[in-house]
Amino acid sequence: MNIAIGNDHAGTSYKFELIKLLESKGHTVKNYGTNEENSVDYPDFIHPLAQDVEDKKVDLGIIICGSGNGAQMTANKHQGVRAALCWNNELVALARQHNNANILSIPARFVSVHQAMAFVNIFLETEFEGGRHQNRVAKIATTC
């Protein structure tokens, strides 16, 4: 699977651990994030990642910032992107099962790197249930 990963300065150390995890599972990872811990503006890194998810150049995305909020808000400006801010395993599973989330937003300042790794595993292994959820997901994108 082709997976995009992006981050701001708060998510740099997490990103490197997640890249190792993803590559160990045979995934191809495209790095959109900063490799430094100096302060940066997250939209500069998140917009290109979200565009590639929107254009289906990658299968899924993972974004990491301090709270996860700014990165998620930025990604969700793109049509066809359904970025979900998750801070526990159940939210990750539901984001995939019910909302067909294609980007996982991780709040680095509120979860451990081990929790983040578990989130990524759940995100990759959980399938969209479709059914009654499909109609709702189809109504998310705007037609403007």
Short mmCIF file of N, CA and C in Angstrom, two decimals:
data_model
loop_
_atom_site.label_atom_id
_atom_site.label_comp_id
_atom_site.label_asym_id
_atom_site.label_seq_id
_atom_site.Cartn_x
_atom_site.Cartn_y
_atom_site.Cartn_z
N MET A 1 0.84 -1.17 0.00
CA MET A 1 0.00 0.00 0.00
C MET A 1 0.90 1.24 0.00
N ASN A 2 0.48 2.29 -0.68
CA ASN A 2 1.18 3.56 -0.68
C ASN A 2 0.56 4.47 0.37
N ILE A 3 1.38 4.89 1.32
CA ILE A 3 0.88 5.68 2.44
C ILE A 3 1.68 6.97 2.53
N ALA A 4 0.96 8.06 2.66
CA ALA A 4 1.59 9.37 2.85
C ALA A 4 1.63 9.68 4.34
N ILE A 5 2.71 10.29 4.79
CA ILE A 5 2.81 10.70 6.18
C ILE A 5 3.31 12.13 6.22
N GLY A 6 2.68 12.93 7.06
CA GLY A 6 3.06 14.33 7.17
C GLY A 6 2.98 14.80 8.61
N ASN A 7 3.75 15.81 8.92
CA ASN A 7 3.81 16.27 10.31
C ASN A 7 4.35 17.68 10.39
N ASP A 8 4.08 18.29 11.54
CA ASP A 8 4.77 19.53 11.89
C ASP A 8 5.85 19.17 12.90
N HIS A 9 6.44 20.18 13.51
CA HIS A 9 7.54 19.98 14.45
C HIS A 9 7.16 19.10 15.65
N ALA A 10 5.90 19.13 16.07
CA ALA A 10 5.48 18.33 17.22
C ALA A 10 5.40 16.84 16.90
N GLY A 11 5.34 16.50 15.63
CA GLY A 11 5.18 15.11 15.25
C GLY A 11 6.40 14.45 14.64
N THR A 12 7.53 15.14 14.62
CA THR A 12 8.71 14.62 13.92
C THR A 12 9.18 13.28 14.47
N SER A 13 9.36 13.17 15.77
CA SER A 13 9.86 11.91 16.32
C SER A 13 8.86 10.77 16.11
N TYR A 14 7.57 11.07 16.22
CA TYR A 14 6.54 10.06 15.98
C TYR A 14 6.60 9.58 14.53
N LYS A 15 6.77 10.53 13.62
CA LYS A 15 6.80 10.18 12.20
C LYS A 15 7.88 9.15 11.91
N PHE A 16 9.07 9.37 12.43
CA PHE A 16 10.16 8.44 12.15
C PHE A 16 9.84 7.03 12.66
N GLU A 17 9.23 6.94 13.83
CA GLU A 17 8.84 5.62 14.37
C GLU A 17 7.74 4.99 13.50
N LEU A 18 6.79 5.79 13.05
CA LEU A 18 5.70 5.26 12.23
C LEU A 18 6.20 4.83 10.86
N ILE A 19 7.15 5.55 10.30
CA ILE A 19 7.73 5.14 9.02
C ILE A 19 8.39 3.78 9.16
N LYS A 20 9.14 3.57 10.23
CA LYS A 20 9.77 2.26 10.47
C LYS A 20 8.71 1.16 10.53
N LEU A 21 7.64 1.42 11.27
CA LEU A 21 6.55 0.45 11.39
C LEU A 21 5.95 0.14 10.03
N LEU A 22 5.61 1.16 9.28
CA LEU A 22 4.96 0.97 7.98
C LEU A 22 5.87 0.23 7.01
N GLU A 23 7.12 0.61 6.96
CA GLU A 23 8.05 -0.05 6.03
C GLU A 23 8.30 -1.50 6.44
N SER A 24 8.28 -1.79 7.74
CA SER A 24 8.46 -3.17 8.19
C SER A 24 7.30 -4.06 7.76
N LYS A 25 6.16 -3.44 7.48
CA LYS A 25 4.98 -4.18 7.02
C LYS A 25 4.89 -4.20 5.49
N GLY A 26 5.92 -3.67 4.83
CA GLY A 26 5.97 -3.72 3.38
C GLY A 26 5.30 -2.57 2.65
N HIS A 27 4.88 -1.53 3.37
CA HIS A 27 4.23 -0.39 2.74
C HIS A 27 5.28 0.58 2.19
N THR A 28 4.90 1.27 1.14
CA THR A 28 5.71 2.35 0.60
C THR A 28 5.24 3.64 1.25
N VAL A 29 6.18 4.43 1.78
CA VAL A 29 5.83 5.63 2.53
C VAL A 29 6.40 6.85 1.83
N LYS A 30 5.53 7.83 1.61
CA LYS A 30 5.94 9.12 1.06
C LYS A 30 5.92 10.12 2.20
N ASN A 31 7.06 10.74 2.47
CA ASN A 31 7.23 11.65 3.60
C ASN A 31 6.97 13.08 3.16
N TYR A 32 5.92 13.68 3.70
CA TYR A 32 5.58 15.07 3.42
C TYR A 32 5.96 16.01 4.56
N GLY A 33 6.37 15.46 5.67
CA GLY A 33 6.56 16.28 6.85
C GLY A 33 7.94 16.84 7.00
N THR A 34 8.07 17.71 7.98
CA THR A 34 9.38 18.23 8.33
C THR A 34 10.18 17.13 9.02
N ASN A 35 11.48 17.17 8.83
CA ASN A 35 12.36 16.22 9.50
C ASN A 35 13.05 16.87 10.70
N GLU A 36 12.66 18.09 10.99
CA GLU A 36 13.27 18.88 12.06
C GLU A 36 12.26 19.11 13.18
N GLU A 37 12.74 19.59 14.30
CA GLU A 37 11.86 19.93 15.41
C GLU A 37 11.74 21.44 15.60
N ASN A 38 12.26 22.20 14.64
CA ASN A 38 12.08 23.65 14.66
C ASN A 38 10.65 23.96 14.24
N SER A 39 10.08 25.01 14.80
CA SER A 39 8.70 25.38 14.52
C SER A 39 8.47 25.61 13.02
N VAL A 40 7.40 25.00 12.52
CA VAL A 40 6.99 25.15 11.11
C VAL A 40 5.48 25.36 11.07
N ASP A 41 4.98 25.73 9.91
CA ASP A 41 3.55 25.91 9.71
C ASP A 41 2.98 24.64 9.10
N TYR A 42 2.14 23.91 9.86
CA TYR A 42 1.63 22.61 9.42
C TYR A 42 0.93 22.64 8.07
N PRO A 43 0.20 23.70 7.67
CA PRO A 43 -0.46 23.64 6.36
C PRO A 43 0.51 23.45 5.20
N ASP A 44 1.75 23.94 5.35
CA ASP A 44 2.74 23.78 4.29
C ASP A 44 3.05 22.31 4.01
N PHE A 45 2.85 21.45 4.99
CA PHE A 45 3.14 20.03 4.84
C PHE A 45 1.88 19.21 4.63
N ILE A 46 0.77 19.66 5.18
CA ILE A 46 -0.46 18.88 5.13
C ILE A 46 -1.18 19.04 3.79
N HIS A 47 -1.21 20.24 3.23
CA HIS A 47 -1.90 20.43 1.95
C HIS A 47 -1.36 19.51 0.85
N PRO A 48 -0.05 19.40 0.65
CA PRO A 48 0.43 18.50 -0.41
C PRO A 48 0.05 17.04 -0.17
N LEU A 49 0.09 16.61 1.09
CA LEU A 49 -0.31 15.25 1.42
C LEU A 49 -1.79 15.05 1.09
N ALA A 50 -2.62 15.95 1.55
CA ALA A 50 -4.06 15.82 1.31
C ALA A 50 -4.38 15.86 -0.19
N GLN A 51 -3.63 16.65 -0.94
CA GLN A 51 -3.85 16.70 -2.39
C GLN A 51 -3.55 15.35 -3.02
N ASP A 52 -2.50 14.70 -2.57
CA ASP A 52 -2.19 13.37 -3.11
C ASP A 52 -3.23 12.32 -2.71
N VAL A 53 -3.81 12.45 -1.51
CA VAL A 53 -4.92 11.56 -1.13
C VAL A 53 -6.12 11.86 -2.02
N GLU A 54 -6.43 13.13 -2.20
CA GLU A 54 -7.56 13.53 -3.04
C GLU A 54 -7.38 13.02 -4.47
N ASP A 55 -6.16 13.12 -5.01
CA ASP A 55 -5.88 12.70 -6.38
C ASP A 55 -5.63 11.20 -6.50
N LYS A 56 -5.73 10.49 -5.39
CA LYS A 56 -5.53 9.04 -5.33
C LYS A 56 -4.12 8.62 -5.78
N LYS A 57 -3.16 9.49 -5.52
CA LYS A 57 -1.76 9.15 -5.77
C LYS A 57 -1.20 8.27 -4.65
N VAL A 58 -1.87 8.31 -3.50
CA VAL A 58 -1.56 7.43 -2.37
C VAL A 58 -2.87 6.83 -1.89
N ASP A 59 -2.77 5.71 -1.18
CA ASP A 59 -3.97 5.02 -0.70
C ASP A 59 -4.54 5.65 0.57
N LEU A 60 -3.67 5.99 1.49
CA LEU A 60 -4.08 6.55 2.78
C LEU A 60 -3.05 7.55 3.25
N GLY A 61 -3.45 8.38 4.22
CA GLY A 61 -2.53 9.34 4.81
C GLY A 61 -2.55 9.28 6.32
N ILE A 62 -1.42 9.67 6.90
CA ILE A 62 -1.28 9.80 8.35
C ILE A 62 -0.67 11.17 8.60
N ILE A 63 -1.31 11.95 9.45
CA ILE A 63 -0.80 13.29 9.76
C ILE A 63 -0.65 13.42 11.27
N ILE A 64 0.39 14.16 11.67
CA ILE A 64 0.72 14.25 13.09
C ILE A 64 1.07 15.70 13.42
N CYS A 65 0.37 16.27 14.39
CA CYS A 65 0.76 17.57 14.91
C CYS A 65 0.47 17.56 16.41
N GLY A 66 0.72 18.65 17.08
CA GLY A 66 0.58 18.67 18.53
C GLY A 66 -0.78 18.22 19.02
N SER A 67 -1.83 18.88 18.57
CA SER A 67 -3.19 18.52 18.99
C SER A 67 -3.90 17.65 17.97
N GLY A 68 -3.39 17.60 16.75
CA GLY A 68 -4.05 16.89 15.67
C GLY A 68 -5.13 17.72 15.01
N ASN A 69 -5.57 18.78 15.67
CA ASN A 69 -6.68 19.59 15.15
C ASN A 69 -6.31 20.38 13.90
N GLY A 70 -5.24 21.14 13.96
CA GLY A 70 -4.87 21.98 12.83
C GLY A 70 -4.60 21.16 11.58
N ALA A 71 -3.89 20.05 11.75
CA ALA A 71 -3.59 19.19 10.60
C ALA A 71 -4.88 18.61 10.02
N GLN A 72 -5.78 18.16 10.89
CA GLN A 72 -7.04 17.59 10.43
C GLN A 72 -7.88 18.63 9.71
N MET A 73 -7.98 19.83 10.26
CA MET A 73 -8.76 20.89 9.63
C MET A 73 -8.21 21.22 8.25
N THR A 74 -6.90 21.29 8.14
CA THR A 74 -6.26 21.59 6.87
C THR A 74 -6.56 20.49 5.85
N ALA A 75 -6.37 19.25 6.22
CA ALA A 75 -6.60 18.14 5.30
C ALA A 75 -8.04 18.08 4.83
N ASN A 76 -8.97 18.37 5.72
CA ASN A 76 -10.39 18.26 5.37
C ASN A 76 -10.88 19.37 4.45
N LYS A 77 -10.03 20.31 4.09
CA LYS A 77 -10.39 21.32 3.09
C LYS A 77 -10.39 20.72 1.68
N HIS A 78 -9.81 19.55 1.52
CA HIS A 78 -9.68 18.91 0.22
C HIS A 78 -10.86 17.96 -0.03
N GLN A 79 -11.44 18.06 -1.23
CA GLN A 79 -12.55 17.18 -1.61
C GLN A 79 -12.08 15.73 -1.61
N GLY A 80 -12.90 14.86 -1.13
CA GLY A 80 -12.57 13.44 -1.11
C GLY A 80 -11.70 13.03 0.05
N VAL A 81 -11.29 13.99 0.86
CA VAL A 81 -10.51 13.67 2.05
C VAL A 81 -11.45 13.58 3.24
N ARG A 82 -11.24 12.54 4.02
CA ARG A 82 -11.99 12.36 5.26
C ARG A 82 -10.95 12.08 6.35
N ALA A 83 -10.42 13.16 6.91
CA ALA A 83 -9.39 13.06 7.95
C ALA A 83 -10.06 12.98 9.31
N ALA A 84 -9.65 12.01 10.09
CA ALA A 84 -10.25 11.78 11.41
C ALA A 84 -9.21 11.97 12.50
N LEU A 85 -9.52 12.86 13.43
CA LEU A 85 -8.68 13.07 14.61
C LEU A 85 -9.03 12.00 15.63
N CYS A 86 -8.05 11.17 15.98
CA CYS A 86 -8.32 10.04 16.87
C CYS A 86 -7.31 10.01 18.02
N TRP A 87 -7.80 9.72 19.22
CA TRP A 87 -6.94 9.64 20.38
C TRP A 87 -7.14 8.36 21.17
N ASN A 88 -7.93 7.43 20.63
CA ASN A 88 -8.00 6.09 21.22
C ASN A 88 -8.34 5.07 20.14
N ASN A 89 -8.17 3.81 20.46
CA ASN A 89 -8.34 2.74 19.48
C ASN A 89 -9.75 2.68 18.91
N GLU A 90 -10.74 2.89 19.76
CA GLU A 90 -12.13 2.80 19.30
C GLU A 90 -12.45 3.87 18.25
N LEU A 91 -11.95 5.08 18.48
CA LEU A 91 -12.19 6.15 17.50
C LEU A 91 -11.54 5.83 16.15
N VAL A 92 -10.36 5.25 16.19
CA VAL A 92 -9.69 4.88 14.94
C VAL A 92 -10.53 3.85 14.19
N ALA A 93 -10.96 2.81 14.88
CA ALA A 93 -11.76 1.76 14.23
C ALA A 93 -13.06 2.34 13.67
N LEU A 94 -13.75 3.16 14.45
CA LEU A 94 -15.01 3.73 13.98
C LEU A 94 -14.81 4.69 12.80
N ALA A 95 -13.70 5.43 12.81
CA ALA A 95 -13.42 6.34 11.70
C ALA A 95 -13.31 5.58 10.39
N ARG A 96 -12.73 4.40 10.45
CA ARG A 96 -12.61 3.57 9.24
C ARG A 96 -13.94 2.86 8.94
N GLN A 97 -14.53 2.22 9.95
CA GLN A 97 -15.73 1.42 9.75
C GLN A 97 -16.92 2.25 9.30
N HIS A 98 -17.15 3.39 9.93
CA HIS A 98 -18.36 4.17 9.69
C HIS A 98 -18.16 5.36 8.76
N ASN A 99 -16.94 5.92 8.74
CA ASN A 99 -16.72 7.16 7.97
C ASN A 99 -15.77 6.98 6.79
N ASN A 100 -15.24 5.79 6.63
CA ASN A 100 -14.28 5.50 5.55
C ASN A 100 -13.16 6.54 5.55
N ALA A 101 -12.66 6.88 6.72
CA ALA A 101 -11.58 7.86 6.84
C ALA A 101 -10.40 7.42 6.00
N ASN A 102 -9.81 8.37 5.27
CA ASN A 102 -8.64 8.04 4.46
C ASN A 102 -7.38 8.75 4.96
N ILE A 103 -7.53 9.57 5.99
CA ILE A 103 -6.38 10.17 6.67
C ILE A 103 -6.61 10.06 8.18
N LEU A 104 -5.61 9.58 8.87
CA LEU A 104 -5.61 9.49 10.33
C LEU A 104 -4.82 10.66 10.88
N SER A 105 -5.44 11.46 11.74
CA SER A 105 -4.76 12.58 12.39
C SER A 105 -4.46 12.20 13.83
N ILE A 106 -3.18 12.28 14.18
CA ILE A 106 -2.71 11.86 15.51
C ILE A 106 -2.26 13.08 16.31
N PRO A 107 -2.77 13.23 17.55
CA PRO A 107 -2.36 14.35 18.41
C PRO A 107 -1.14 13.97 19.25
N ALA A 108 0.06 14.28 18.76
CA ALA A 108 1.30 13.82 19.38
C ALA A 108 1.46 14.26 20.83
N ARG A 109 0.90 15.38 21.19
CA ARG A 109 1.08 15.86 22.57
C ARG A 109 0.10 15.22 23.55
N PHE A 110 -0.77 14.35 23.05
CA PHE A 110 -1.79 13.76 23.91
C PHE A 110 -1.80 12.24 23.91
N VAL A 111 -0.98 11.62 23.06
CA VAL A 111 -0.88 10.16 23.05
C VAL A 111 0.60 9.78 22.99
N SER A 112 0.91 8.58 23.44
CA SER A 112 2.29 8.10 23.38
C SER A 112 2.59 7.58 21.98
N VAL A 113 3.86 7.44 21.69
CA VAL A 113 4.25 6.89 20.39
C VAL A 113 3.74 5.46 20.25
N HIS A 114 3.68 4.71 21.36
CA HIS A 114 3.17 3.34 21.30
C HIS A 114 1.68 3.33 20.97
N GLN A 115 0.93 4.27 21.54
CA GLN A 115 -0.48 4.39 21.18
C GLN A 115 -0.62 4.75 19.71
N ALA A 116 0.20 5.68 19.24
CA ALA A 116 0.14 6.08 17.84
C ALA A 116 0.41 4.89 16.91
N MET A 117 1.34 4.05 17.29
CA MET A 117 1.64 2.86 16.48
C MET A 117 0.43 1.91 16.45
N ALA A 118 -0.22 1.76 17.58
CA ALA A 118 -1.44 0.93 17.62
C ALA A 118 -2.52 1.53 16.74
N PHE A 119 -2.67 2.86 16.78
CA PHE A 119 -3.67 3.53 15.94
C PHE A 119 -3.41 3.24 14.47
N VAL A 120 -2.16 3.33 14.07
CA VAL A 120 -1.82 3.09 12.66
C VAL A 120 -2.15 1.66 12.26
N ASN A 121 -1.83 0.70 13.12
CA ASN A 121 -2.18 -0.70 12.81
C ASN A 121 -3.68 -0.87 12.65
N ILE A 122 -4.45 -0.30 13.55
CA ILE A 122 -5.92 -0.40 13.47
C ILE A 122 -6.41 0.29 12.21
N PHE A 123 -5.89 1.46 11.91
CA PHE A 123 -6.30 2.23 10.74
C PHE A 123 -6.09 1.42 9.45
N LEU A 124 -4.96 0.73 9.37
CA LEU A 124 -4.65 -0.04 8.16
C LEU A 124 -5.44 -1.34 8.07
N GLU A 125 -5.78 -1.92 9.20
CA GLU A 125 -6.41 -3.23 9.21
C GLU A 125 -7.94 -3.18 9.21
N THR A 126 -8.52 -2.03 9.49
CA THR A 126 -9.97 -1.92 9.61
C THR A 126 -10.58 -1.52 8.28
N GLU A 127 -11.61 -2.23 7.88
CA GLU A 127 -12.30 -1.98 6.61
C GLU A 127 -13.55 -1.12 6.83
N PHE A 128 -13.90 -0.37 5.81
CA PHE A 128 -15.16 0.38 5.80
C PHE A 128 -16.31 -0.61 5.70
N GLU A 129 -17.32 -0.43 6.53
CA GLU A 129 -18.46 -1.34 6.56
C GLU A 129 -19.45 -1.11 5.43
N GLY A 130 -19.44 0.08 4.84
CA GLY A 130 -20.40 0.36 3.77
C GLY A 130 -21.81 0.33 4.32
N GLY A 131 -22.71 -0.28 3.56
CA GLY A 131 -24.09 -0.39 4.01
C GLY A 131 -24.70 0.94 4.34
N ARG A 132 -25.31 1.03 5.52
CA ARG A 132 -26.00 2.25 5.92
C ARG A 132 -25.06 3.45 6.01
N HIS A 133 -23.77 3.19 6.16
CA HIS A 133 -22.79 4.27 6.27
C HIS A 133 -22.43 4.87 4.91
N GLN A 134 -22.58 4.12 3.85
CA GLN A 134 -22.18 4.58 2.52
C GLN A 134 -22.94 5.85 2.11
N ASN A 135 -24.23 5.88 2.33
CA ASN A 135 -25.03 7.05 1.96
C ASN A 135 -24.57 8.29 2.72
N ARG A 136 -24.25 8.12 3.99
CA ARG A 136 -23.79 9.25 4.81
C ARG A 136 -22.44 9.76 4.33
N VAL A 137 -21.54 8.85 4.05
CA VAL A 137 -20.21 9.23 3.58
C VAL A 137 -20.33 9.96 2.24
N ALA A 138 -21.22 9.51 1.39
CA ALA A 138 -21.41 10.14 0.08
C ALA A 138 -21.88 11.59 0.21
N LYS A 139 -22.51 11.94 1.32
CA LYS A 139 -23.01 13.29 1.54
C LYS A 139 -21.97 14.23 2.16
N ILE A 140 -20.79 13.74 2.49
CA ILE A 140 -19.78 14.60 3.14
C ILE A 140 -19.20 15.62 2.19
N ALA A 141 -18.80 15.22 1.02
CA ALA A 141 -18.16 16.14 0.06
C ALA A 141 -19.14 17.19 -0.42
N THR A 142 -18.62 18.40 -0.64
CA THR A 142 -19.46 19.47 -1.19
C THR A 142 -19.43 19.40 -2.70
N THR A 143 -20.37 20.05 -3.32
CA THR A 143 -20.41 20.08 -4.79
C THR A 143 -20.09 21.47 -5.31
N CYS A 144 -19.56 22.34 -4.47
CA CYS A 144 -19.22 23.72 -4.86
C CYS A 144 -17.99 23.75 -5.73
#
